[in-house]
Amino acid sequence: VGSTFVASLLERLSISRNEKLKFKIGLIESGSVNTHPSHRSSPMPDLRVYALSPTSISLLNRINAWYSIHPRSQPYHNMQIWEGGGPGVVNFQGKDMKLTNGELGRICEDSTICASVYQALETSG
């Protein structure tokens, strides 16, 4: 499995659930993996970001990674999705969905998520 934060999250979840899986998950990373806390608090923003839903945040909480991601995240309350060349548009608004604080989720940097998930993997063994 490529070393995306999703693959790392799956690996960590399988460890935290202490399940005997019928398969093994291996992570392959061509570059260095930086889990040092300073990597999660860099003054320079990462241009690759994710819009995390409450369910994704819950998964990150389960593996003890969210606590170090949250300070670098920002809430989003509205989202608009459109088709590149077509007329279709979909709008989501947290206030219409009666969500806590009207938040649909939080915007988080890729490097912060990866560093936090990798750190959770290291501490879990």
mmCIF file of N, CA and C in Angstrom:
data_model
loop_
_atom_site.group_PDB
_atom_site.id
_atom_site.type_symbol
_atom_site.label_atom_id
_atom_site.label_comp_id
_atom_site.label_asym_id
_atom_site.label_seq_id
_atom_site.Cartn_x
_atom_site.Cartn_y
_atom_site.Cartn_z
ATOM 1 N N VAL A 1 0.859 -1.171 0.000
ATOM 2 C CA VAL A 1 0.000 0.000 0.000
ATOM 3 C C VAL A 1 0.894 1.219 0.000
ATOM 4 N N GLY A 2 0.562 2.205 -0.806
ATOM 5 C CA GLY A 2 1.291 3.466 -0.795
ATOM 6 C C GLY A 2 1.199 4.114 0.571
ATOM 7 N N SER A 3 2.134 4.972 0.847
ATOM 8 C CA SER A 3 2.224 5.543 2.189
ATOM 9 C C SER A 3 1.411 6.824 2.334
ATOM 10 N N THR A 4 0.178 6.783 1.939
ATOM 11 C CA THR A 4 -0.701 7.926 2.169
ATOM 12 C C THR A 4 -1.202 7.873 3.594
ATOM 13 N N PHE A 5 -1.773 8.969 4.045
ATOM 14 C CA PHE A 5 -2.286 8.937 5.416
ATOM 15 C C PHE A 5 -3.447 7.967 5.533
ATOM 16 N N VAL A 6 -4.152 7.698 4.440
ATOM 17 C CA VAL A 6 -5.261 6.744 4.491
ATOM 18 C C VAL A 6 -4.729 5.340 4.759
ATOM 19 N N ALA A 7 -3.672 4.951 4.067
ATOM 20 C CA ALA A 7 -3.077 3.634 4.298
ATOM 21 C C ALA A 7 -2.538 3.534 5.717
ATOM 22 N N SER A 8 -1.909 4.607 6.181
ATOM 23 C CA SER A 8 -1.377 4.615 7.545
ATOM 24 C C SER A 8 -2.501 4.526 8.566
ATOM 25 N N LEU A 9 -3.590 5.203 8.286
ATOM 26 C CA LEU A 9 -4.744 5.169 9.186
ATOM 27 C C LEU A 9 -5.307 3.750 9.269
ATOM 28 N N LEU A 10 -5.419 3.085 8.117
ATOM 29 C CA LEU A 10 -5.902 1.702 8.115
ATOM 30 C C LEU A 10 -4.988 0.803 8.936
ATOM 31 N N GLU A 11 -3.692 0.987 8.768
ATOM 32 C CA GLU A 11 -2.724 0.199 9.536
ATOM 33 C C GLU A 11 -2.916 0.445 11.030
ATOM 34 N N ARG A 12 -3.036 1.694 11.418
ATOM 35 C CA ARG A 12 -3.172 2.045 12.840
ATOM 36 C C ARG A 12 -4.488 1.524 13.408
ATOM 37 N N LEU A 13 -5.556 1.608 12.635
ATOM 38 C CA LEU A 13 -6.847 1.096 13.099
ATOM 39 C C LEU A 13 -6.802 -0.405 13.311
ATOM 40 N N SER A 14 -6.119 -1.116 12.434
ATOM 41 C CA SER A 14 -6.030 -2.564 12.609
ATOM 42 C C SER A 14 -5.235 -2.904 13.865
ATOM 43 N N ILE A 15 -4.224 -2.078 14.190
ATOM 44 C CA ILE A 15 -3.445 -2.293 15.414
ATOM 45 C C ILE A 15 -4.297 -1.981 16.636
ATOM 46 N N SER A 16 -5.005 -0.837 16.589
ATOM 47 C CA SER A 16 -5.772 -0.419 17.759
ATOM 48 C C SER A 16 -6.938 -1.358 18.046
ATOM 49 N N ARG A 17 -7.463 -1.997 17.038
ATOM 50 C CA ARG A 17 -8.580 -2.922 17.243
ATOM 51 C C ARG A 17 -8.067 -4.304 17.633
ATOM 52 N N ASN A 18 -6.725 -4.483 17.528
ATOM 53 C CA ASN A 18 -6.090 -5.735 17.903
ATOM 54 C C ASN A 18 -6.751 -6.912 17.193
ATOM 55 N N GLU A 19 -7.010 -6.723 15.925
ATOM 56 C CA GLU A 19 -7.692 -7.760 15.149
ATOM 57 C C GLU A 19 -6.678 -8.676 14.482
ATOM 58 N N LYS A 20 -7.062 -9.894 14.333
ATOM 59 C CA LYS A 20 -6.263 -10.811 13.543
ATOM 60 C C LYS A 20 -6.809 -10.753 12.127
ATOM 61 N N LEU A 21 -6.070 -10.045 11.294
ATOM 62 C CA LEU A 21 -6.506 -9.860 9.915
ATOM 63 C C LEU A 21 -6.064 -11.029 9.055
ATOM 64 N N LYS A 22 -6.787 -11.261 7.992
ATOM 65 C CA LYS A 22 -6.430 -12.309 7.053
ATOM 66 C C LYS A 22 -5.353 -11.829 6.091
ATOM 67 N N PHE A 23 -4.953 -10.585 6.243
ATOM 68 C CA PHE A 23 -3.923 -10.014 5.396
ATOM 69 C C PHE A 23 -3.069 -9.077 6.230
ATOM 70 N N LYS A 24 -1.902 -8.760 5.707
ATOM 71 C CA LYS A 24 -1.014 -7.828 6.384
ATOM 72 C C LYS A 24 -0.977 -6.536 5.573
ATOM 73 N N ILE A 25 -0.852 -5.440 6.270
ATOM 74 C CA ILE A 25 -0.742 -4.146 5.619
ATOM 75 C C ILE A 25 0.695 -3.683 5.745
ATOM 76 N N GLY A 26 1.312 -3.364 4.626
ATOM 77 C CA GLY A 26 2.669 -2.830 4.630
ATOM 78 C C GLY A 26 2.662 -1.438 4.036
ATOM 79 N N LEU A 27 3.500 -0.578 4.557
ATOM 80 C CA LEU A 27 3.598 0.790 4.060
ATOM 81 C C LEU A 27 4.922 0.958 3.340
ATOM 82 N N ILE A 28 4.869 1.569 2.162
ATOM 83 C CA ILE A 28 6.061 1.836 1.373
ATOM 84 C C ILE A 28 6.146 3.340 1.178
ATOM 85 N N GLU A 29 7.257 3.909 1.598
ATOM 86 C CA GLU A 29 7.452 5.352 1.481
ATOM 87 C C GLU A 29 8.802 5.584 0.828
ATOM 88 N N SER A 30 8.826 6.298 -0.305
ATOM 89 C CA SER A 30 10.081 6.525 -1.004
ATOM 90 C C SER A 30 10.896 7.642 -0.352
ATOM 91 N N GLY A 31 10.238 8.564 0.308
ATOM 92 C CA GLY A 31 10.948 9.657 0.968
ATOM 93 C C GLY A 31 11.011 9.422 2.462
ATOM 94 N N SER A 32 11.563 10.396 3.162
ATOM 95 C CA SER A 32 11.624 10.269 4.610
ATOM 96 C C SER A 32 10.272 10.640 5.211
ATOM 97 N N VAL A 33 9.967 10.039 6.330
ATOM 98 C CA VAL A 33 8.716 10.316 7.029
ATOM 99 C C VAL A 33 9.066 11.139 8.253
ATOM 100 N N ASN A 34 8.516 12.326 8.338
ATOM 101 C CA ASN A 34 8.832 13.204 9.449
ATOM 102 C C ASN A 34 7.687 13.191 10.451
ATOM 103 N N THR A 35 7.955 12.658 11.627
ATOM 104 C CA THR A 35 6.930 12.608 12.668
ATOM 105 C C THR A 35 7.255 13.571 13.804
ATOM 106 N N HIS A 36 8.325 14.320 13.650
ATOM 107 C CA HIS A 36 8.720 15.256 14.708
ATOM 108 C C HIS A 36 7.636 16.314 14.887
ATOM 109 N N PRO A 37 7.314 16.679 16.139
ATOM 110 C CA PRO A 37 6.254 17.670 16.379
ATOM 111 C C PRO A 37 6.460 18.988 15.639
ATOM 112 N N SER A 38 7.711 19.397 15.406
ATOM 113 C CA SER A 38 7.932 20.659 14.702
ATOM 114 C C SER A 38 7.402 20.597 13.269
ATOM 115 N N HIS A 39 7.353 19.399 12.693
ATOM 116 C CA HIS A 39 6.816 19.234 11.339
ATOM 117 C C HIS A 39 5.324 19.554 11.315
ATOM 118 N N ARG A 40 4.648 19.284 12.431
ATOM 119 C CA ARG A 40 3.221 19.554 12.516
ATOM 120 C C ARG A 40 2.935 21.009 12.856
ATOM 121 N N SER A 41 3.978 21.765 13.210
ATOM 122 C CA SER A 41 3.743 23.156 13.593
ATOM 123 C C SER A 41 4.577 24.124 12.760
ATOM 124 N N SER A 42 4.895 23.748 11.559
ATOM 125 C CA SER A 42 5.673 24.601 10.664
ATOM 126 C C SER A 42 4.926 25.905 10.395
ATOM 127 N N PRO A 43 5.647 27.040 10.363
ATOM 128 C CA PRO A 43 4.973 28.307 10.073
ATOM 129 C C PRO A 43 4.493 28.394 8.625
ATOM 130 N N MET A 44 5.085 27.593 7.747
ATOM 131 C CA MET A 44 4.682 27.599 6.340
ATOM 132 C C MET A 44 3.521 26.623 6.126
ATOM 133 N N PRO A 45 2.428 27.097 5.542
ATOM 134 C CA PRO A 45 1.294 26.193 5.313
ATOM 135 C C PRO A 45 1.589 25.194 4.190
ATOM 136 N N ASP A 46 1.023 24.036 4.325
ATOM 137 C CA ASP A 46 1.106 23.004 3.298
ATOM 138 C C ASP A 46 0.006 23.308 2.288
ATOM 139 N N LEU A 47 0.323 23.291 1.003
ATOM 140 C CA LEU A 47 -0.674 23.626 -0.015
ATOM 141 C C LEU A 47 -1.640 22.475 -0.298
ATOM 142 N N ARG A 48 -1.294 21.256 0.109
ATOM 143 C CA ARG A 48 -2.212 20.126 -0.056
ATOM 144 C C ARG A 48 -3.007 19.998 1.237
ATOM 145 N N VAL A 49 -4.320 20.119 1.108
ATOM 146 C CA VAL A 49 -5.182 20.048 2.289
ATOM 147 C C VAL A 49 -6.331 19.074 2.036
ATOM 148 N N TYR A 50 -6.962 18.667 3.122
ATOM 149 C CA TYR A 50 -8.124 17.792 3.069
ATOM 150 C C TYR A 50 -9.269 18.434 3.829
ATOM 151 N N ALA A 51 -10.474 18.241 3.329
ATOM 152 C CA ALA A 51 -11.683 18.628 4.051
ATOM 153 C C ALA A 51 -12.152 17.369 4.774
ATOM 154 N N LEU A 52 -11.899 17.321 6.067
ATOM 155 C CA LEU A 52 -12.243 16.132 6.848
ATOM 156 C C LEU A 52 -13.656 16.241 7.404
ATOM 157 N N SER A 53 -14.409 15.177 7.257
ATOM 158 C CA SER A 53 -15.766 15.113 7.791
ATOM 159 C C SER A 53 -15.705 14.732 9.267
ATOM 160 N N PRO A 54 -16.802 14.891 9.997
ATOM 161 C CA PRO A 54 -16.827 14.457 11.394
ATOM 162 C C PRO A 54 -16.473 12.967 11.569
ATOM 163 N N THR A 55 -16.845 12.133 10.620
ATOM 164 C CA THR A 55 -16.513 10.709 10.710
ATOM 165 C C THR A 55 -15.010 10.489 10.575
ATOM 166 N N SER A 56 -14.365 11.214 9.662
ATOM 167 C CA SER A 56 -12.909 11.107 9.510
ATOM 168 C C SER A 56 -12.210 11.589 10.776
ATOM 169 N N ILE A 57 -12.701 12.675 11.340
ATOM 170 C CA ILE A 57 -12.136 13.207 12.580
ATOM 171 C C ILE A 57 -12.291 12.187 13.709
ATOM 172 N N SER A 58 -13.423 11.514 13.747
ATOM 173 C CA SER A 58 -13.657 10.486 14.753
ATOM 174 C C SER A 58 -12.641 9.348 14.622
ATOM 175 N N LEU A 59 -12.340 8.939 13.392
ATOM 176 C CA LEU A 59 -11.334 7.890 13.171
ATOM 177 C C LEU A 59 -9.964 8.351 13.644
ATOM 178 N N LEU A 60 -9.618 9.604 13.346
ATOM 179 C CA LEU A 60 -8.334 10.146 13.792
ATOM 180 C C LEU A 60 -8.279 10.229 15.317
ATOM 181 N N ASN A 61 -9.409 10.503 15.933
ATOM 182 C CA ASN A 61 -9.490 10.501 17.395
ATOM 183 C C ASN A 61 -9.238 9.111 17.947
ATOM 184 N N ARG A 62 -9.801 8.099 17.306
ATOM 185 C CA ARG A 62 -9.660 6.713 17.768
ATOM 186 C C ARG A 62 -8.214 6.247 17.812
ATOM 187 N N ILE A 63 -7.390 6.794 16.926
ATOM 188 C CA ILE A 63 -5.984 6.368 16.900
ATOM 189 C C ILE A 63 -5.078 7.376 17.613
ATOM 190 N N ASN A 64 -5.664 8.315 18.323
ATOM 191 C CA ASN A 64 -4.920 9.323 19.085
ATOM 192 C C ASN A 64 -4.056 10.229 18.210
ATOM 193 N N ALA A 65 -4.538 10.559 17.022
ATOM 194 C CA ALA A 65 -3.803 11.466 16.137
ATOM 195 C C ALA A 65 -4.457 12.847 16.066
ATOM 196 N N TRP A 66 -5.736 12.929 16.357
ATOM 197 C CA TRP A 66 -6.461 14.192 16.169
ATOM 198 C C TRP A 66 -5.955 15.305 17.082
ATOM 199 N N TYR A 67 -5.536 14.966 18.296
ATOM 200 C CA TYR A 67 -5.121 15.997 19.261
ATOM 201 C C TYR A 67 -3.997 16.869 18.703
ATOM 202 N N SER A 68 -3.116 16.306 17.876
ATOM 203 C CA SER A 68 -2.024 17.106 17.319
ATOM 204 C C SER A 68 -2.374 17.714 15.959
ATOM 205 N N ILE A 69 -3.467 17.280 15.362
ATOM 206 C CA ILE A 69 -3.912 17.845 14.083
ATOM 207 C C ILE A 69 -4.814 19.052 14.330
ATOM 208 N N HIS A 70 -5.684 18.946 15.320
ATOM 209 C CA HIS A 70 -6.699 19.973 15.577
ATOM 210 C C HIS A 70 -6.160 21.402 15.623
ATOM 211 N N PRO A 71 -5.040 21.680 16.308
ATOM 212 C CA PRO A 71 -4.567 23.069 16.370
ATOM 213 C C PRO A 71 -4.230 23.677 15.010
ATOM 214 N N ARG A 72 -3.910 22.833 14.016
ATOM 215 C CA ARG A 72 -3.565 23.335 12.683
ATOM 216 C C ARG A 72 -4.748 23.233 11.719
ATOM 217 N N SER A 73 -5.917 22.932 12.214
ATOM 218 C CA SER A 73 -7.096 22.791 11.354
ATOM 219 C C SER A 73 -7.999 24.010 11.492
ATOM 220 N N GLN A 74 -8.844 24.184 10.493
ATOM 221 C CA GLN A 74 -9.816 25.276 10.495
ATOM 222 C C GLN A 74 -11.181 24.706 10.107
ATOM 223 N N PRO A 75 -12.246 25.194 10.720
ATOM 224 C CA PRO A 75 -13.576 24.677 10.377
ATOM 225 C C PRO A 75 -14.027 25.173 9.006
ATOM 226 N N TYR A 76 -14.852 24.372 8.367
ATOM 227 C CA TYR A 76 -15.545 24.854 7.171
ATOM 228 C C TYR A 76 -17.029 24.646 7.385
ATOM 229 N N HIS A 77 -17.791 25.625 6.961
ATOM 230 C CA HIS A 77 -19.232 25.629 7.206
ATOM 231 C C HIS A 77 -20.052 25.448 5.934
ATOM 232 N N ASN A 78 -19.433 25.716 4.800
ATOM 233 C CA ASN A 78 -20.112 25.621 3.507
ATOM 234 C C ASN A 78 -19.198 24.916 2.518
ATOM 235 N N MET A 79 -19.810 24.217 1.566
ATOM 236 C CA MET A 79 -19.042 23.599 0.505
ATOM 237 C C MET A 79 -19.877 23.637 -0.768
ATOM 238 N N GLN A 80 -19.210 23.983 -1.844
ATOM 239 C CA GLN A 80 -19.880 24.012 -3.147
ATOM 240 C C GLN A 80 -19.097 23.130 -4.106
ATOM 241 N N ILE A 81 -19.796 22.261 -4.781
ATOM 242 C CA ILE A 81 -19.186 21.340 -5.743
ATOM 243 C C ILE A 81 -19.865 21.558 -7.084
ATOM 244 N N TRP A 82 -19.070 21.658 -8.131
ATOM 245 C CA TRP A 82 -19.638 21.879 -9.454
ATOM 246 C C TRP A 82 -18.917 21.027 -10.482
ATOM 247 N N GLU A 83 -19.595 20.811 -11.565
ATOM 248 C CA GLU A 83 -19.048 20.060 -12.677
ATOM 249 C C GLU A 83 -18.229 21.012 -13.532
ATOM 250 N N GLY A 84 -17.061 20.558 -13.962
ATOM 251 C CA GLY A 84 -16.140 21.416 -14.704
ATOM 252 C C GLY A 84 -16.770 22.158 -15.873
ATOM 253 N N GLY A 85 -17.411 21.471 -16.780
ATOM 254 C CA GLY A 85 -17.962 22.122 -17.954
ATOM 255 C C GLY A 85 -19.475 22.156 -17.995
ATOM 256 N N GLY A 86 -20.108 21.651 -16.960
ATOM 257 C CA GLY A 86 -21.560 21.548 -16.978
ATOM 258 C C GLY A 86 -22.238 22.516 -16.034
ATOM 259 N N PRO A 87 -23.549 22.496 -16.042
ATOM 260 C CA PRO A 87 -24.303 23.446 -15.231
ATOM 261 C C PRO A 87 -24.581 22.968 -13.794
ATOM 262 N N GLY A 88 -24.211 21.739 -13.462
ATOM 263 C CA GLY A 88 -24.556 21.183 -12.154
ATOM 264 C C GLY A 88 -23.767 21.798 -11.012
ATOM 265 N N VAL A 89 -24.468 22.162 -9.943
ATOM 266 C CA VAL A 89 -23.851 22.708 -8.739
ATOM 267 C C VAL A 89 -24.580 22.143 -7.520
ATOM 268 N N VAL A 90 -23.807 21.746 -6.512
ATOM 269 C CA VAL A 90 -24.379 21.276 -5.258
ATOM 270 C C VAL A 90 -23.775 22.117 -4.138
ATOM 271 N N ASN A 91 -24.615 22.626 -3.261
ATOM 272 C CA ASN A 91 -24.160 23.408 -2.120
ATOM 273 C C ASN A 91 -24.540 22.704 -0.834
ATOM 274 N N PHE A 92 -23.592 22.644 0.085
ATOM 275 C CA PHE A 92 -23.846 22.117 1.422
ATOM 276 C C PHE A 92 -23.607 23.250 2.407
ATOM 277 N N GLN A 93 -24.494 23.410 3.362
ATOM 278 C CA GLN A 93 -24.317 24.405 4.406
ATOM 279 C C GLN A 93 -24.609 23.754 5.754
ATOM 280 N N GLY A 94 -23.631 23.871 6.657
ATOM 281 C CA GLY A 94 -23.751 23.259 7.970
ATOM 282 C C GLY A 94 -24.971 23.720 8.741
ATOM 283 N N LYS A 95 -25.327 24.994 8.603
ATOM 284 C CA LYS A 95 -26.476 25.509 9.362
ATOM 285 C C LYS A 95 -27.777 24.850 8.912
ATOM 286 N N ASP A 96 -27.865 24.492 7.630
ATOM 287 C CA ASP A 96 -29.059 23.818 7.122
ATOM 288 C C ASP A 96 -29.156 22.376 7.611
ATOM 289 N N MET A 97 -28.004 21.805 7.946
ATOM 290 C CA MET A 97 -27.970 20.415 8.390
ATOM 291 C C MET A 97 -28.032 20.298 9.907
ATOM 292 N N LYS A 98 -28.149 21.412 10.577
ATOM 293 C CA LYS A 98 -28.239 21.451 12.044
ATOM 294 C C LYS A 98 -27.067 20.730 12.704
ATOM 295 N N LEU A 99 -25.869 21.040 12.222
ATOM 296 C CA LEU A 99 -24.661 20.450 12.773
ATOM 297 C C LEU A 99 -24.123 21.314 13.909
ATOM 298 N N THR A 100 -23.314 20.707 14.775
ATOM 299 C CA THR A 100 -22.701 21.433 15.879
ATOM 300 C C THR A 100 -21.904 22.615 15.342
ATOM 301 N N ASN A 101 -22.217 23.804 15.800
ATOM 302 C CA ASN A 101 -21.563 25.039 15.353
ATOM 303 C C ASN A 101 -21.679 25.253 13.848
ATOM 304 N N GLY A 102 -22.532 24.516 13.191
ATOM 305 C CA GLY A 102 -22.691 24.646 11.745
ATOM 306 C C GLY A 102 -21.502 24.140 10.955
ATOM 307 N N GLU A 103 -20.607 23.399 11.610
ATOM 308 C CA GLU A 103 -19.396 22.911 10.942
ATOM 309 C C GLU A 103 -19.682 21.638 10.146
ATOM 310 N N LEU A 104 -19.314 21.661 8.868
ATOM 311 C CA LEU A 104 -19.361 20.442 8.069
ATOM 312 C C LEU A 104 -18.164 19.561 8.391
ATOM 313 N N GLY A 105 -17.076 20.174 8.800
ATOM 314 C CA GLY A 105 -15.850 19.463 9.113
ATOM 315 C C GLY A 105 -14.723 20.449 9.315
ATOM 316 N N ARG A 106 -13.495 19.979 9.085
ATOM 317 C CA ARG A 106 -12.344 20.848 9.265
ATOM 318 C C ARG A 106 -11.358 20.651 8.116
ATOM 319 N N ILE A 107 -10.713 21.735 7.719
ATOM 320 C CA ILE A 107 -9.681 21.706 6.691
ATOM 321 C C ILE A 107 -8.353 21.473 7.394
ATOM 322 N N CYS A 108 -7.599 20.480 6.912
ATOM 323 C CA CYS A 108 -6.340 20.098 7.552
ATOM 324 C C CYS A 108 -5.263 19.877 6.498
ATOM 325 N N GLU A 109 -4.041 20.209 6.862
ATOM 326 C CA GLU A 109 -2.914 20.040 5.955
ATOM 327 C C GLU A 109 -2.475 18.579 5.874
ATOM 328 N N ASP A 110 -2.106 18.169 4.671
ATOM 329 C CA ASP A 110 -1.640 16.805 4.432
ATOM 330 C C ASP A 110 -0.444 16.471 5.306
ATOM 331 N N SER A 111 0.551 17.345 5.352
ATOM 332 C CA SER A 111 1.770 17.041 6.112
ATOM 333 C C SER A 111 1.480 16.896 7.603
ATOM 334 N N THR A 112 0.561 17.680 8.123
ATOM 335 C CA THR A 112 0.202 17.594 9.538
ATOM 336 C C THR A 112 -0.516 16.275 9.823
ATOM 337 N N ILE A 113 -1.444 15.912 8.944
ATOM 338 C CA ILE A 113 -2.170 14.647 9.120
ATOM 339 C C ILE A 113 -1.197 13.477 9.055
ATOM 340 N N CYS A 114 -0.349 13.457 8.024
ATOM 341 C CA CYS A 114 0.600 12.345 7.862
ATOM 342 C C CYS A 114 1.532 12.233 9.061
ATOM 343 N N ALA A 115 2.112 13.340 9.487
ATOM 344 C CA ALA A 115 3.036 13.301 10.622
ATOM 345 C C ALA A 115 2.335 12.774 11.873
ATOM 346 N N SER A 116 1.107 13.192 12.090
ATOM 347 C CA SER A 116 0.368 12.766 13.280
ATOM 348 C C SER A 116 -0.014 11.295 13.217
ATOM 349 N N VAL A 117 -0.439 10.828 12.053
ATOM 350 C CA VAL A 117 -0.807 9.414 11.898
ATOM 351 C C VAL A 117 0.444 8.533 12.008
ATOM 352 N N TYR A 118 1.560 8.956 11.383
ATOM 353 C CA TYR A 118 2.805 8.192 11.497
ATOM 354 C C TYR A 118 3.263 8.128 12.953
ATOM 355 N N GLN A 119 3.119 9.253 13.671
ATOM 356 C CA GLN A 119 3.478 9.274 15.095
ATOM 357 C C GLN A 119 2.621 8.284 15.877
ATOM 358 N N ALA A 120 1.337 8.225 15.570
ATOM 359 C CA ALA A 120 0.443 7.266 16.222
ATOM 360 C C ALA A 120 0.870 5.837 15.917
ATOM 361 N N LEU A 121 1.334 5.585 14.675
ATOM 362 C CA LEU A 121 1.836 4.242 14.320
ATOM 363 C C LEU A 121 3.091 3.903 15.124
ATOM 364 N N GLU A 122 4.003 4.863 15.243
ATOM 365 C CA GLU A 122 5.241 4.623 15.977
ATOM 366 C C GLU A 122 4.961 4.305 17.445
ATOM 367 N N THR A 123 4.052 5.035 18.056
ATOM 368 C CA THR A 123 3.799 4.837 19.474
ATOM 369 C C THR A 123 2.994 3.562 19.752
ATOM 370 N N SER A 124 2.296 3.062 18.719
ATOM 371 C CA SER A 124 1.504 1.851 18.938
ATOM 372 C C SER A 124 2.321 0.587 18.739
ATOM 373 N N GLY A 125 3.520 0.740 18.184
ATOM 374 C CA GLY A 125 4.372 -0.430 17.989
ATOM 375 C C GLY A 125 4.134 -0.977 16.653
#
